[in-house]
Structures are given as C-alpha cells and as structure tokens.
Coordinates of C-alpha atoms in Angstrom, one line a residue:
X211 CA 6.7 3.8 -1.1
X212 CA 3.6 1.7 -0.9
X213 CA 0.8 1.4 -3.5
X214 CA -1.5 3.4 -1.3
X215 CA 1.1 6.1 -0.7
X216 CA 1.7 6.4 -4.4
X217 CA -2.1 6.8 -5.0
X218 CA -2.4 9.5 -2.3
X219 CA 0.6 11.4 -3.7
X220 CA -1.0 11.4 -7.1
X221 CA -4.3 12.6 -5.7
X222 CA -2.5 15.4 -3.8
X223 CA -0.6 16.4 -6.9
X224 CA -3.8 16.5 -9.0
X225 CA -5.4 18.7 -6.4
X226 CA -2.3 20.8 -6.0
X227 CA -1.9 20.6 -2.2
X228 CA 1.0 19.9 0.0
X229 CA 1.3 17.1 2.6
X230 CA 1.0 19.8 5.3
X231 CA -2.2 21.3 3.8
X232 CA -3.8 17.9 3.4
X233 CA -2.8 16.7 6.9
X234 CA -4.3 19.7 8.5
X235 CA -7.5 19.4 6.4
X236 CA -8.1 15.8 7.4
X237 CA -7.0 16.1 11.0
X238 CA -3.7 14.3 11.1
X239 CA -0.1 15.5 11.7
X240 CA 2.1 16.3 8.8
X241 CA 4.6 13.9 10.2
X242 CA 2.1 11.0 10.1
X243 CA 1.1 11.8 6.5
X244 CA 4.7 12.0 5.5
X245 CA 5.6 8.7 7.1
X246 CA 2.6 7.1 5.5
X247 CA 3.6 8.4 2.1
X248 CA 7.2 7.2 2.6
X249 CA 6.1 3.6 3.6
X250 CA 7.1 4.0 7.2
X251 CA 3.7 3.5 8.6
X252 CA 1.4 0.5 8.4
X253 CA -2.0 0.1 6.9
X254 CA -4.1 3.2 7.6
X255 CA -7.4 3.0 9.6
X256 CA -10.8 2.9 7.9
X257 CA -11.6 6.3 9.5
X258 CA -8.4 7.7 7.9
X259 CA -9.4 6.2 4.5
X260 CA -12.9 7.8 4.7
X261 CA -11.4 11.2 5.5
X262 CA -9.0 10.9 2.5
X263 CA -11.8 9.9 0.2
X264 CA -14.0 12.8 1.4
X265 CA -11.1 15.3 1.2
X266 CA -10.5 14.4 -2.5
X267 CA -14.3 14.1 -3.1
X268 CA -13.7 10.9 -5.0
X269 CA -16.5 8.7 -6.4
X270 CA -17.3 5.3 -5.0
X271 CA -15.3 3.3 -7.5
X272 CA -12.2 5.3 -6.9
X273 CA -12.7 5.1 -3.1
X274 CA -13.0 1.3 -3.4
X275 CA -9.7 1.1 -5.3
X276 CA -8.0 3.4 -2.8
X277 CA -9.3 1.2 0.1
X278 CA -8.1 -1.9 -1.8
X279 CA -4.6 -0.3 -2.2
X280 CA -4.5 0.4 1.5
X281 CA -5.1 -3.3 2.2
X282 CA -2.0 -4.3 0.3
X283 CA 0.2 -1.5 1.5
X284 CA 1.6 -2.6 4.9
X285 CA 5.3 -2.2 4.5
X286 CA 6.1 -4.7 7.3
X287 CA 4.5 -8.0 6.1
X288 CA 4.6 -11.1 8.3
X289 CA 4.3 -14.5 6.5
X290 CA 3.1 -17.2 8.9
X291 CA 4.4 -20.6 7.8
X292 CA 3.6 -22.4 11.0
X293 CA 2.4 -25.9 10.3
X294 CA 3.5 -25.8 6.6
X295 CA 6.1 -28.0 5.0
X296 CA 9.7 -26.8 5.5
X297 CA 10.2 -25.6 1.9
X298 CA 7.4 -23.0 2.5
X299 CA 9.3 -21.6 5.4
X300 CA 12.6 -21.6 3.5
X301 CA 11.0 -19.8 0.6
X302 CA 9.4 -17.2 2.8
X303 CA 12.7 -16.5 4.5
X304 CA 14.7 -16.4 1.2
X305 CA 12.1 -13.9 -0.2
X306 CA 12.3 -11.7 2.9
X307 CA 16.1 -11.7 2.6
X308 CA 16.4 -11.0 -1.1
X309 CA 13.3 -9.0 -2.1
X310 CA 15.2 -5.7 -2.1
X311 CA 17.5 -7.1 -4.7
X312 CA 15.0 -8.6 -7.1
X313 CA 14.6 -6.9 -10.5
X314 CA 11.1 -5.7 -11.3
X315 CA 10.9 -8.3 -14.1
X316 CA 11.2 -11.1 -11.4
X317 CA 8.6 -9.4 -9.2
X318 CA 6.3 -9.3 -12.3
X319 CA 6.8 -12.9 -13.0
X320 CA 6.1 -13.9 -9.3
X321 CA 3.0 -11.7 -9.4
X322 CA 1.8 -13.5 -12.5
X323 CA 2.4 -16.9 -10.9
X324 CA 0.5 -15.8 -7.8
X325 CA -2.4 -14.5 -9.9
X326 CA -2.6 -17.7 -11.9
X327 CA -2.6 -19.8 -8.7
X328 CA -5.5 -17.8 -7.3
X329 CA -7.6 -18.3 -10.4
X330 CA -6.8 -22.0 -10.7
X331 CA -7.2 -22.7 -7.0

C-alpha cells in the first residue's frame, strides 16, 4: 500500500463508503480504485486528485497534504544514477534488491538521514 492509498482508505472509512461507491461517484472503475489502493497503480492524475478532494469535501490544507502524498506514492520508482560515481549505482541497486527485507527501524533511520541531508544541503 502507498501513503496515498492509505490516506484514501482512511477517508473512505471515515465517510463510510465502499470502494465501489466511491469509484462510481468520482467516475472511475472500481478496479482502478482497488488497484490504486493496493499500490498496483502509479501516481494518480491531478484531475483524479481534484475529484477525490471534492468527493470528500476536504479543506485546502487536507487537499494539499493528499496531493503531496500522491507525489510520493508511485510504487515503481526509478532511480537514475547515470553520470554518478559507481558507489551510488551500487547503493541504488542494493536498496532495490533488499528494500522488502528491511525492518521498519532501518527505514526510519534512512528516512532520518535523508531528511537531515536535505536540510544541511
């Protein structure tokens, strides 16, 4: 499941609607919505995001957060290391191979490292 899918599922549960009800209301197939919620579809379109926000009648701050989650919810990520030193490519490949087996504590540590590197530039 992606961060966006988790957010949509929570919104659906809060409103008390099924995937099928929501899908028909926003004009997509139940199969598409199911695939999106199970992380089998890529990043949703801006039009789709607007329909979701309208359907749940969410305020701007919540909509902005939902749009942000959609931006980090592509389940098939490509890391382009062309032109980088070899250790970057080796690391990207090792991460791709082993990410399914990493405990959440390691993911949290890596996330912290990435966050710190963004703020220290």
